[in-house]
């Protein structure tokens, strides 16, 4: 019986500050985490990734629950109709007034940069001369930290909880379950949302494409984010090189629990494409990312049948 789907992915950002931290003076600071050696790498919070996935699901035609939430002061009460709203189903909710809560069956890691932050900044200005004043009046200047990096992220989907709602989650008297068709479609559309991923702050001038350039998809008989620490890369001779040893290690370690594994690899991103293809094809099909996600959606089609 399949318990989880796990997708590990790498997204390439050429110049952006996707998810900012606080502002220091006139500098918009990127969110960063400090490594044991004292260097820092940028990251995009899991909350931001979840927001982007919600927005992409809306792009796919879903109505989200938030327009129907009740707001009173700092308290936001959701509709608590997860059978109706895909975001309440996949990402959970908390009803502060009624005590109803649903823990998200879709677990999302922060997207972590694989390379240290180099201290780059973008300078922005707004001159008062444009508003009819003399040049000597000056203007406003601001800076934004930005980076070029590969970001690794992981998504874990608890299959037994998607489309299944417990009384404590809804306030009902008994469990409520969507049809297998609807449960499968919600997971398939989540995968499609990942294929379309973009978003974050400052997109008006620092638009970033966060769709995967490499991904590893697997359906498991256990719930474990196996790719979370398995995606590493290095930079040599002007190209990214995917380090395969950590990935092969987890594929071997979880061999007995993996039911179906697929890899997606877009051309022109990694300098060792041939090595990636030849190494990973032992563990699953290696396709372009678009085709790999299409295969993954086909794999979901078999869920909750007699063979799953």
PDB file of C-alpha atoms in Angstrom:
ATOM      1  CA  UNK A   1       0.000   0.000   0.000  1.00  0.00           C
ATOM      2  CA  UNK A   2       1.482   3.337  -1.041  1.00  0.00           C
ATOM      3  CA  UNK A   3       1.856   5.747   1.859  1.00  0.00           C
ATOM      4  CA  UNK A   4       3.539   8.779   0.343  1.00  0.00           C
ATOM      5  CA  UNK A   5       4.781  10.555  -2.728  1.00  0.00           C
ATOM      6  CA  UNK A   6       8.051  12.445  -2.388  1.00  0.00           C
ATOM      7  CA  UNK A   7       9.427  14.913  -4.916  1.00  0.00           C
ATOM      8  CA  UNK A   8      12.886  16.400  -4.552  1.00  0.00           C
ATOM      9  CA  UNK A   9      13.705  19.176  -6.989  1.00  0.00           C
ATOM     10  CA  UNK A  10      16.278  21.757  -8.009  1.00  0.00           C
ATOM     11  CA  UNK A  11      15.281  25.207  -9.287  1.00  0.00           C
ATOM     12  CA  UNK A  12      17.655  27.706 -10.889  1.00  0.00           C
ATOM     13  CA  UNK A  13      17.568  31.404 -10.019  1.00  0.00           C
ATOM     14  CA  UNK A  14      19.814  33.680 -12.107  1.00  0.00           C
ATOM     15  CA  UNK A  15      19.323  37.003 -10.267  1.00  0.00           C
ATOM     16  CA  UNK A  16      16.603  37.556  -7.670  1.00  0.00           C
ATOM     17  CA  UNK A  17      15.604  37.975  -4.055  1.00  0.00           C
ATOM     18  CA  UNK A  18      12.606  35.656  -4.053  1.00  0.00           C
ATOM     19  CA  UNK A  19      11.883  35.734  -0.339  1.00  0.00           C
ATOM     20  CA  UNK A  20      13.128  38.722   1.658  1.00  0.00           C
ATOM     21  CA  UNK A  21      13.744  38.960   5.362  1.00  0.00           C
ATOM     22  CA  UNK A  22      13.451  42.200   7.315  1.00  0.00           C
ATOM     23  CA  UNK A  23      14.772  45.546   6.065  1.00  0.00           C
ATOM     24  CA  UNK A  24      18.032  46.941   7.463  1.00  0.00           C
ATOM     25  CA  UNK A  25      18.068  50.693   6.849  1.00  0.00           C
ATOM     26  CA  UNK A  26      17.446  51.033   3.124  1.00  0.00           C
ATOM     27  CA  UNK A  27      18.555  47.450   2.356  1.00  0.00           C
ATOM     28  CA  UNK A  28      16.045  44.666   1.634  1.00  0.00           C
ATOM     29  CA  UNK A  29      17.774  41.637   3.109  1.00  0.00           C
ATOM     30  CA  UNK A  30      17.443  38.138   1.642  1.00  0.00           C
ATOM     31  CA  UNK A  31      16.477  35.308   3.962  1.00  0.00           C
ATOM     32  CA  UNK A  32      19.614  33.352   4.785  1.00  0.00           C
ATOM     33  CA  UNK A  33      20.738  30.520   7.005  1.00  0.00           C
ATOM     34  CA  UNK A  34      24.253  30.132   8.420  1.00  0.00           C
ATOM     35  CA  UNK A  35      26.250  26.989   7.653  1.00  0.00           C
ATOM     36  CA  UNK A  36      28.581  25.318  10.172  1.00  0.00           C
ATOM     37  CA  UNK A  37      31.593  26.962   8.502  1.00  0.00           C
ATOM     38  CA  UNK A  38      30.100  30.416   9.087  1.00  0.00           C
ATOM     39  CA  UNK A  39      29.076  31.080   5.483  1.00  0.00           C
ATOM     40  CA  UNK A  40      25.446  31.811   4.640  1.00  0.00           C
ATOM     41  CA  UNK A  41      23.130  30.453   1.951  1.00  0.00           C
ATOM     42  CA  UNK A  42      19.855  32.033   0.844  1.00  0.00           C
ATOM     43  CA  UNK A  43      16.606  30.204   1.306  1.00  0.00           C
ATOM     44  CA  UNK A  44      12.953  30.519   0.334  1.00  0.00           C
ATOM     45  CA  UNK A  45      10.676  29.654   3.235  1.00  0.00           C
ATOM     46  CA  UNK A  46       8.299  26.731   3.129  1.00  0.00           C
ATOM     47  CA  UNK A  47       5.481  29.195   3.799  1.00  0.00           C
ATOM     48  CA  UNK A  48       6.414  31.115   0.638  1.00  0.00           C
ATOM     49  CA  UNK A  49       6.566  27.904  -1.431  1.00  0.00           C
ATOM     50  CA  UNK A  50       3.134  26.875  -0.143  1.00  0.00           C
ATOM     51  CA  UNK A  51       1.750  30.299  -1.083  1.00  0.00           C
ATOM     52  CA  UNK A  52       3.142  29.947  -4.603  1.00  0.00           C
ATOM     53  CA  UNK A  53       1.641  26.462  -4.965  1.00  0.00           C
ATOM     54  CA  UNK A  54      -1.739  27.817  -3.835  1.00  0.00           C
ATOM     55  CA  UNK A  55      -1.543  30.588  -6.425  1.00  0.00           C
ATOM     56  CA  UNK A  56      -0.620  28.151  -9.192  1.00  0.00           C
ATOM     57  CA  UNK A  57      -3.563  25.933  -8.222  1.00  0.00           C
ATOM     58  CA  UNK A  58      -5.750  29.022  -8.575  1.00  0.00           C
ATOM     59  CA  UNK A  59      -4.224  29.517 -12.036  1.00  0.00           C
ATOM     60  CA  UNK A  60      -5.347  25.973 -12.842  1.00  0.00           C
ATOM     61  CA  UNK A  61      -8.926  26.979 -12.131  1.00  0.00           C
ATOM     62  CA  UNK A  62      -9.412  26.127  -8.478  1.00  0.00           C
ATOM     63  CA  UNK A  63     -11.289  28.471  -6.154  1.00  0.00           C
ATOM     64  CA  UNK A  64      -9.273  28.935  -2.976  1.00  0.00           C
ATOM     65  CA  UNK A  65     -10.808  29.110   0.487  1.00  0.00           C
ATOM     66  CA  UNK A  66      -9.290  32.426   1.508  1.00  0.00           C
ATOM     67  CA  UNK A  67     -11.803  34.741  -0.183  1.00  0.00           C
ATOM     68  CA  UNK A  68     -14.417  33.054   1.997  1.00  0.00           C
ATOM     69  CA  UNK A  69     -12.525  33.370   5.285  1.00  0.00           C
ATOM     70  CA  UNK A  70     -13.928  35.529   8.063  1.00  0.00           C
ATOM     71  CA  UNK A  71     -11.486  38.089   9.455  1.00  0.00           C
ATOM     72  CA  UNK A  72     -11.919  39.618  12.917  1.00  0.00           C
ATOM     73  CA  UNK A  73      -8.948  41.593  14.157  1.00  0.00           C
ATOM     74  CA  UNK A  74      -5.934  39.268  13.915  1.00  0.00           C
ATOM     75  CA  UNK A  75      -8.168  36.188  13.805  1.00  0.00           C
ATOM     76  CA  UNK A  76      -8.872  34.520  10.460  1.00  0.00           C
ATOM     77  CA  UNK A  77     -11.519  31.817  10.428  1.00  0.00           C
ATOM     78  CA  UNK A  78     -11.414  29.548   7.365  1.00  0.00           C
ATOM     79  CA  UNK A  79     -14.567  28.070   5.808  1.00  0.00           C
ATOM     80  CA  UNK A  80     -13.569  24.538   6.983  1.00  0.00           C
ATOM     81  CA  UNK A  81     -14.893  22.864   3.857  1.00  0.00           C
ATOM     82  CA  UNK A  82     -11.856  20.872   2.668  1.00  0.00           C
ATOM     83  CA  UNK A  83     -14.037  18.724   0.420  1.00  0.00           C
ATOM     84  CA  UNK A  84     -14.852  21.949  -1.463  1.00  0.00           C
ATOM     85  CA  UNK A  85     -11.531  23.835  -1.318  1.00  0.00           C
ATOM     86  CA  UNK A  86      -8.372  22.088  -2.500  1.00  0.00           C
ATOM     87  CA  UNK A  87      -6.114  24.375  -0.460  1.00  0.00           C
ATOM     88  CA  UNK A  88      -7.859  23.429   2.790  1.00  0.00           C
ATOM     89  CA  UNK A  89      -7.465  19.773   1.855  1.00  0.00           C
ATOM     90  CA  UNK A  90      -3.815  19.854   0.791  1.00  0.00           C
ATOM     91  CA  UNK A  91      -2.422  22.558   3.049  1.00  0.00           C
ATOM     92  CA  UNK A  92      -4.608  22.295   6.158  1.00  0.00           C
ATOM     93  CA  UNK A  93      -6.131  25.021   8.332  1.00  0.00           C
ATOM     94  CA  UNK A  94      -6.792  26.198  11.857  1.00  0.00           C
ATOM     95  CA  UNK A  95     -10.177  27.370  13.030  1.00  0.00           C
ATOM     96  CA  UNK A  96      -9.336  29.441  16.143  1.00  0.00           C
ATOM     97  CA  UNK A  97     -12.940  29.819  17.235  1.00  0.00           C
ATOM     98  CA  UNK A  98     -14.083  26.239  16.909  1.00  0.00           C
ATOM     99  CA  UNK A  99     -10.854  24.419  17.599  1.00  0.00           C
ATOM    100  CA  UNK A 100     -11.043  22.555  14.318  1.00  0.00           C
ATOM    101  CA  UNK A 101      -7.695  22.066  12.642  1.00  0.00           C
ATOM    102  CA  UNK A 102      -6.256  20.023   9.819  1.00  0.00           C
ATOM    103  CA  UNK A 103      -2.551  19.292   9.668  1.00  0.00           C
ATOM    104  CA  UNK A 104      -1.324  19.663   6.128  1.00  0.00           C
ATOM    105  CA  UNK A 105      -0.965  16.318   4.337  1.00  0.00           C
ATOM    106  CA  UNK A 106       1.375  18.119   1.929  1.00  0.00           C
ATOM    107  CA  UNK A 107       4.669  18.797   3.696  1.00  0.00           C
ATOM    108  CA  UNK A 108       6.911  21.384   2.037  1.00  0.00           C
ATOM    109  CA  UNK A 109      10.532  22.090   2.868  1.00  0.00           C
ATOM    110  CA  UNK A 110      12.170  25.466   2.549  1.00  0.00           C
ATOM    111  CA  UNK A 111      14.045  25.788  -0.730  1.00  0.00           C
ATOM    112  CA  UNK A 112      17.697  26.042   0.261  1.00  0.00           C
ATOM    113  CA  UNK A 113      20.411  27.586  -1.909  1.00  0.00           C
ATOM    114  CA  UNK A 114      23.248  25.168  -2.626  1.00  0.00           C
ATOM    115  CA  UNK A 115      25.910  27.877  -2.868  1.00  0.00           C
ATOM    116  CA  UNK A 116      26.961  30.595  -0.387  1.00  0.00           C
ATOM    117  CA  UNK A 117      25.562  34.104  -0.599  1.00  0.00           C
ATOM    118  CA  UNK A 118      28.161  36.394  -2.218  1.00  0.00           C
ATOM    119  CA  UNK A 119      26.895  39.722  -0.873  1.00  0.00           C
ATOM    120  CA  UNK A 120      25.521  41.063  -4.171  1.00  0.00           C
ATOM    121  CA  UNK A 121      23.098  43.998  -4.099  1.00  0.00           C
ATOM    122  CA  UNK A 122      20.828  45.701  -6.613  1.00  0.00           C
ATOM    123  CA  UNK A 123      20.693  49.497  -6.371  1.00  0.00           C
ATOM    124  CA  UNK A 124      17.385  51.247  -6.948  1.00  0.00           C
ATOM    125  CA  UNK A 125      16.681  54.977  -7.056  1.00  0.00           C
ATOM    126  CA  UNK A 126      13.766  57.340  -7.370  1.00  0.00           C
ATOM    127  CA  UNK A 127      14.800  60.828  -8.429  1.00  0.00           C
ATOM    128  CA  UNK A 128      12.730  63.828  -7.314  1.00  0.00           C
ATOM    129  CA  UNK A 129      13.692  65.500 -10.617  1.00  0.00           C
ATOM    130  CA  UNK A 130      11.040  63.353 -12.236  1.00  0.00           C
ATOM    131  CA  UNK A 131       8.442  65.034 -10.029  1.00  0.00           C
ATOM    132  CA  UNK A 132       9.273  68.570 -11.101  1.00  0.00           C
ATOM    133  CA  UNK A 133      12.001  69.342  -8.599  1.00  0.00           C
ATOM    134  CA  UNK A 134      15.601  70.347  -9.244  1.00  0.00           C
ATOM    135  CA  UNK A 135      18.209  67.619  -9.669  1.00  0.00           C
ATOM    136  CA  UNK A 136      19.847  68.917  -6.503  1.00  0.00           C
ATOM    137  CA  UNK A 137      16.796  67.744  -4.547  1.00  0.00           C
ATOM    138  CA  UNK A 138      18.211  64.231  -4.957  1.00  0.00           C
ATOM    139  CA  UNK A 139      15.979  61.234  -4.453  1.00  0.00           C
ATOM    140  CA  UNK A 140      15.455  57.988  -2.614  1.00  0.00           C
ATOM    141  CA  UNK A 141      18.007  55.229  -2.912  1.00  0.00           C
ATOM    142  CA  UNK A 142      17.517  51.658  -1.816  1.00  0.00           C
ATOM    143  CA  UNK A 143      19.355  48.383  -2.163  1.00  0.00           C
ATOM    144  CA  UNK A 144      18.151  44.795  -2.429  1.00  0.00           C
ATOM    145  CA  UNK A 145      20.287  41.771  -1.722  1.00  0.00           C
ATOM    146  CA  UNK A 146      20.163  39.325  -4.614  1.00  0.00           C
ATOM    147  CA  UNK A 147      21.747  36.046  -5.601  1.00  0.00           C
ATOM    148  CA  UNK A 148      22.321  33.519  -8.362  1.00  0.00           C
ATOM    149  CA  UNK A 149      21.859  30.004  -7.027  1.00  0.00           C
ATOM    150  CA  UNK A 150      20.414  26.535  -7.320  1.00  0.00           C
ATOM    151  CA  UNK A 151      17.695  25.875  -4.758  1.00  0.00           C
ATOM    152  CA  UNK A 152      16.818  22.411  -3.493  1.00  0.00           C
ATOM    153  CA  UNK A 153      13.354  21.624  -2.162  1.00  0.00           C
ATOM    154  CA  UNK A 154      11.288  18.618  -1.177  1.00  0.00           C
ATOM    155  CA  UNK A 155       7.549  17.955  -1.126  1.00  0.00           C
ATOM    156  CA  UNK A 156       6.051  14.986   0.744  1.00  0.00           C
ATOM    157  CA  UNK A 157       2.405  14.046   0.181  1.00  0.00           C
ATOM    158  CA  UNK A 158       0.702  11.803   2.756  1.00  0.00           C
ATOM    159  CA  UNK A 159      -1.482   9.773   0.422  1.00  0.00           C
ATOM    160  CA  UNK A 160      -3.753   8.283   3.079  1.00  0.00           C
ATOM    161  CA  UNK A 161      -4.813  11.759   4.225  1.00  0.00           C
ATOM    162  CA  UNK A 162      -5.473  13.579   0.926  1.00  0.00           C
ATOM    163  CA  UNK A 163      -9.237  13.839   0.497  1.00  0.00           C
ATOM    164  CA  UNK A 164      -9.924  12.149   3.836  1.00  0.00           C
ATOM    165  CA  UNK A 165     -11.349  14.311   6.613  1.00  0.00           C
ATOM    166  CA  UNK A 166     -11.674  13.289  10.242  1.00  0.00           C
ATOM    167  CA  UNK A 167     -14.458  14.505  12.576  1.00  0.00           C
ATOM    168  CA  UNK A 168     -11.979  16.534  14.634  1.00  0.00           C
ATOM    169  CA  UNK A 169     -10.930  18.320  11.455  1.00  0.00           C
ATOM    170  CA  UNK A 170     -14.412  19.253  10.283  1.00  0.00           C
ATOM    171  CA  UNK A 171     -16.637  19.176  13.345  1.00  0.00           C
ATOM    172  CA  UNK A 172     -18.703  16.446  11.731  1.00  0.00           C
ATOM    173  CA  UNK A 173     -19.820  13.214  13.320  1.00  0.00           C
ATOM    174  CA  UNK A 174     -17.973  10.821  11.023  1.00  0.00           C
ATOM    175  CA  UNK A 175     -15.124  10.605   8.583  1.00  0.00           C
ATOM    176  CA  UNK A 176     -15.732  12.053   5.155  1.00  0.00           C
ATOM    177  CA  UNK A 177     -13.825  10.877   2.066  1.00  0.00           C
ATOM    178  CA  UNK A 178     -13.721  12.204  -1.465  1.00  0.00           C
ATOM    179  CA  UNK A 179     -13.992   9.848  -4.406  1.00  0.00           C
ATOM    180  CA  UNK A 180     -10.764   8.223  -5.605  1.00  0.00           C
ATOM    181  CA  UNK A 181     -11.115  10.216  -8.825  1.00  0.00           C
ATOM    182  CA  UNK A 182     -11.158  13.524  -6.943  1.00  0.00           C
ATOM    183  CA  UNK A 183      -8.304  12.506  -4.643  1.00  0.00           C
ATOM    184  CA  UNK A 184      -6.131  11.538  -7.592  1.00  0.00           C
ATOM    185  CA  UNK A 185      -6.951  14.722  -9.497  1.00  0.00           C
ATOM    186  CA  UNK A 186      -5.958  16.910  -6.554  1.00  0.00           C
ATOM    187  CA  UNK A 187      -2.548  15.237  -6.333  1.00  0.00           C
ATOM    188  CA  UNK A 188      -2.082  15.390 -10.102  1.00  0.00           C
ATOM    189  CA  UNK A 189      -2.879  19.099 -10.110  1.00  0.00           C
ATOM    190  CA  UNK A 190      -0.456  19.671  -7.228  1.00  0.00           C
ATOM    191  CA  UNK A 191       2.262  18.142  -9.433  1.00  0.00           C
ATOM    192  CA  UNK A 192       1.160  20.394 -12.269  1.00  0.00           C
ATOM    193  CA  UNK A 193       1.360  23.408  -9.920  1.00  0.00           C
ATOM    194  CA  UNK A 194       4.967  22.440  -9.132  1.00  0.00           C
ATOM    195  CA  UNK A 195       5.694  22.371 -12.868  1.00  0.00           C
ATOM    196  CA  UNK A 196       4.395  25.967 -13.086  1.00  0.00           C
ATOM    197  CA  UNK A 197       6.050  27.281  -9.928  1.00  0.00           C
ATOM    198  CA  UNK A 198       7.019  30.926  -9.730  1.00  0.00           C
ATOM    199  CA  UNK A 199       6.324  33.797  -7.382  1.00  0.00           C
ATOM    200  CA  UNK A 200       7.750  35.556  -4.354  1.00  0.00           C
ATOM    201  CA  UNK A 201       8.541  39.215  -3.795  1.00  0.00           C
ATOM    202  CA  UNK A 202       9.906  41.842  -6.155  1.00  0.00           C
ATOM    203  CA  UNK A 203       8.688  39.941  -9.210  1.00  0.00           C
ATOM    204  CA  UNK A 204       7.988  43.255 -10.958  1.00  0.00           C
ATOM    205  CA  UNK A 205      11.741  43.691 -11.464  1.00  0.00           C
ATOM    206  CA  UNK A 206      13.298  40.387 -10.320  1.00  0.00           C
ATOM    207  CA  UNK A 207      11.045  37.753 -11.804  1.00  0.00           C
ATOM    208  CA  UNK A 208      12.294  34.236 -11.052  1.00  0.00           C
ATOM    209  CA  UNK A 209      11.363  30.867 -12.543  1.00  0.00           C
ATOM    210  CA  UNK A 210      11.179  28.335  -9.705  1.00  0.00           C
ATOM    211  CA  UNK A 211       9.937  25.382 -11.733  1.00  0.00           C
ATOM    212  CA  UNK A 212      12.200  22.329 -11.349  1.00  0.00           C
ATOM    213  CA  UNK A 213      15.159  21.890 -13.656  1.00  0.00           C
ATOM    214  CA  UNK A 214      15.859  18.527 -12.048  1.00  0.00           C
ATOM    215  CA  UNK A 215      13.499  16.383 -10.009  1.00  0.00           C
ATOM    216  CA  UNK A 216      13.303  12.976  -8.424  1.00  0.00           C
ATOM    217  CA  UNK A 217       9.802  11.549  -7.915  1.00  0.00           C
ATOM    218  CA  UNK A 218       9.110   8.414  -5.951  1.00  0.00           C
ATOM    219  CA  UNK A 219       6.080   6.649  -4.520  1.00  0.00           C
ATOM    220  CA  UNK A 220       6.845   4.982  -1.200  1.00  0.00           C
ATOM    221  CA  UNK A 221       5.405   2.384   1.142  1.00  0.00           C
ATOM    222  CA  UNK A 222       6.600   4.576   4.023  1.00  0.00           C
ATOM    223  CA  UNK A 223       6.346   8.265   4.798  1.00  0.00           C
ATOM    224  CA  UNK A 224       9.826   9.715   4.609  1.00  0.00           C
ATOM    225  CA  UNK A 225      11.279  12.789   2.825  1.00  0.00           C
ATOM    226  CA  UNK A 226      14.081  10.744   1.317  1.00  0.00           C
ATOM    227  CA  UNK A 227      15.427  13.428  -1.038  1.00  0.00           C
ATOM    228  CA  UNK A 228      15.619  16.204   1.546  1.00  0.00           C
ATOM    229  CA  UNK A 229      19.378  15.919   2.132  1.00  0.00           C
ATOM    230  CA  UNK A 230      20.262  14.051  -1.061  1.00  0.00           C
ATOM    231  CA  UNK A 231      20.489  16.862  -3.618  1.00  0.00           C
ATOM    232  CA  UNK A 232      23.915  18.462  -3.852  1.00  0.00           C
ATOM    233  CA  UNK A 233      25.802  20.208  -6.634  1.00  0.00           C
ATOM    234  CA  UNK A 234      29.126  21.880  -7.297  1.00  0.00           C
ATOM    235  CA  UNK A 235      30.208  24.527  -9.774  1.00  0.00           C
ATOM    236  CA  UNK A 236      33.155  23.860 -12.095  1.00  0.00           C
ATOM    237  CA  UNK A 237      34.273  25.378 -15.398  1.00  0.00           C
ATOM    238  CA  UNK A 238      31.181  27.550 -15.660  1.00  0.00           C
ATOM    239  CA  UNK A 239      28.665  24.707 -15.245  1.00  0.00           C
ATOM    240  CA  UNK A 240      26.675  23.154 -12.435  1.00  0.00           C
ATOM    241  CA  UNK A 241      27.518  19.508 -11.744  1.00  0.00           C
ATOM    242  CA  UNK A 242      25.039  17.324  -9.845  1.00  0.00           C
ATOM    243  CA  UNK A 243      26.691  15.243  -7.118  1.00  0.00           C
ATOM    244  CA  UNK A 244      25.185  11.814  -7.547  1.00  0.00           C
ATOM    245  CA  UNK A 245      26.624   9.925  -4.573  1.00  0.00           C
ATOM    246  CA  UNK A 246      24.135  11.241  -1.940  1.00  0.00           C
ATOM    247  CA  UNK A 247      21.203  10.629  -4.293  1.00  0.00           C
ATOM    248  CA  UNK A 248      22.310   7.094  -5.153  1.00  0.00           C
ATOM    249  CA  UNK A 249      22.805   6.415  -1.449  1.00  0.00           C
ATOM    250  CA  UNK A 250      19.183   7.222  -0.537  1.00  0.00           C
ATOM    251  CA  UNK A 251      17.874   5.372  -3.595  1.00  0.00           C
ATOM    252  CA  UNK A 252      19.718   2.268  -2.388  1.00  0.00           C
ATOM    253  CA  UNK A 253      18.816   2.834   1.261  1.00  0.00           C
ATOM    254  CA  UNK A 254      15.105   3.032   0.477  1.00  0.00           C
ATOM    255  CA  UNK A 255      15.148   0.457  -2.328  1.00  0.00           C
ATOM    256  CA  UNK A 256      12.803  -1.853  -0.394  1.00  0.00           C
ATOM    257  CA  UNK A 257      10.274   0.953   0.143  1.00  0.00           C
ATOM    258  CA  UNK A 258      10.294   2.553  -3.306  1.00  0.00           C
ATOM    259  CA  UNK A 259       7.429   1.456  -5.563  1.00  0.00           C
ATOM    260  CA  UNK A 260       7.969   3.713  -8.570  1.00  0.00           C
ATOM    261  CA  UNK A 261      10.707   6.249  -9.198  1.00  0.00           C
ATOM    262  CA  UNK A 262      11.035   8.768 -12.034  1.00  0.00           C
ATOM    263  CA  UNK A 263      13.642  11.445 -12.730  1.00  0.00           C
ATOM    264  CA  UNK A 264      13.281  14.709 -14.628  1.00  0.00           C
ATOM    265  CA  UNK A 265      16.271  16.476 -16.162  1.00  0.00           C
ATOM    266  CA  UNK A 266      16.135  19.579 -18.337  1.00  0.00           C
ATOM    267  CA  UNK A 267      18.956  20.003 -20.868  1.00  0.00           C
ATOM    268  CA  UNK A 268      21.621  22.666 -20.549  1.00  0.00           C
ATOM    269  CA  UNK A 269      21.550  23.025 -16.780  1.00  0.00           C
ATOM    270  CA  UNK A 270      24.166  20.491 -15.681  1.00  0.00           C
ATOM    271  CA  UNK A 271      27.555  19.817 -17.218  1.00  0.00           C
ATOM    272  CA  UNK A 272      27.362  16.110 -16.374  1.00  0.00           C
ATOM    273  CA  UNK A 273      24.054  15.273 -18.067  1.00  0.00           C
ATOM    274  CA  UNK A 274      25.364  12.020 -19.495  1.00  0.00           C
ATOM    275  CA  UNK A 275      26.646  10.881 -16.105  1.00  0.00           C
ATOM    276  CA  UNK A 276      23.281  11.763 -14.501  1.00  0.00           C
ATOM    277  CA  UNK A 277      21.357   9.850 -17.156  1.00  0.00           C
ATOM    278  CA  UNK A 278      23.585   6.768 -17.083  1.00  0.00           C
ATOM    279  CA  UNK A 279      23.647   6.607 -13.269  1.00  0.00           C
ATOM    280  CA  UNK A 280      19.984   7.228 -12.511  1.00  0.00           C
ATOM    281  CA  UNK A 281      18.411   5.095 -15.246  1.00  0.00           C
ATOM    282  CA  UNK A 282      19.219   2.079 -13.052  1.00  0.00           C
ATOM    283  CA  UNK A 283      16.679   3.394 -10.556  1.00  0.00           C
ATOM    284  CA  UNK A 284      13.943   4.775 -12.800  1.00  0.00           C
ATOM    285  CA  UNK A 285      13.122   6.478 -16.099  1.00  0.00           C
ATOM    286  CA  UNK A 286      15.119   9.650 -16.778  1.00  0.00           C
ATOM    287  CA  UNK A 287      13.069  12.104 -18.839  1.00  0.00           C
ATOM    288  CA  UNK A 288      12.793  15.821 -19.419  1.00  0.00           C
ATOM    289  CA  UNK A 289      11.109  17.506 -16.444  1.00  0.00           C
ATOM    290  CA  UNK A 290       7.866  18.103 -18.316  1.00  0.00           C
ATOM    291  CA  UNK A 291       7.675  14.471 -19.397  1.00  0.00           C
ATOM    292  CA  UNK A 292       8.707  13.203 -15.969  1.00  0.00           C
ATOM    293  CA  UNK A 293       5.867  15.122 -14.312  1.00  0.00           C
ATOM    294  CA  UNK A 294       3.462  13.786 -16.941  1.00  0.00           C
ATOM    295  CA  UNK A 295       4.658  10.257 -16.064  1.00  0.00           C
ATOM    296  CA  UNK A 296       4.242  11.050 -12.379  1.00  0.00           C
ATOM    297  CA  UNK A 297       0.643  12.119 -12.978  1.00  0.00           C
ATOM    298  CA  UNK A 298       0.091   8.831 -14.830  1.00  0.00           C
ATOM    299  CA  UNK A 299       1.545   7.015 -11.827  1.00  0.00           C
ATOM    300  CA  UNK A 300      -0.947   8.786  -9.542  1.00  0.00           C
ATOM    301  CA  UNK A 301      -3.728   7.514 -11.812  1.00  0.00           C
ATOM    302  CA  UNK A 302      -3.086   4.034 -10.380  1.00  0.00           C
ATOM    303  CA  UNK A 303      -3.597   5.040  -6.754  1.00  0.00           C
ATOM    304  CA  UNK A 304      -6.354   3.423  -4.731  1.00  0.00           C
ATOM    305  CA  UNK A 305      -6.797   0.665  -7.246  1.00  0.00           C
ATOM    306  CA  UNK A 306      -6.377  -2.976  -6.207  1.00  0.00           C
ATOM    307  CA  UNK A 307      -2.692  -2.979  -7.129  1.00  0.00           C
ATOM    308  CA  UNK A 308      -1.705   0.153  -5.166  1.00  0.00           C
TER     309      UNK A 308
END
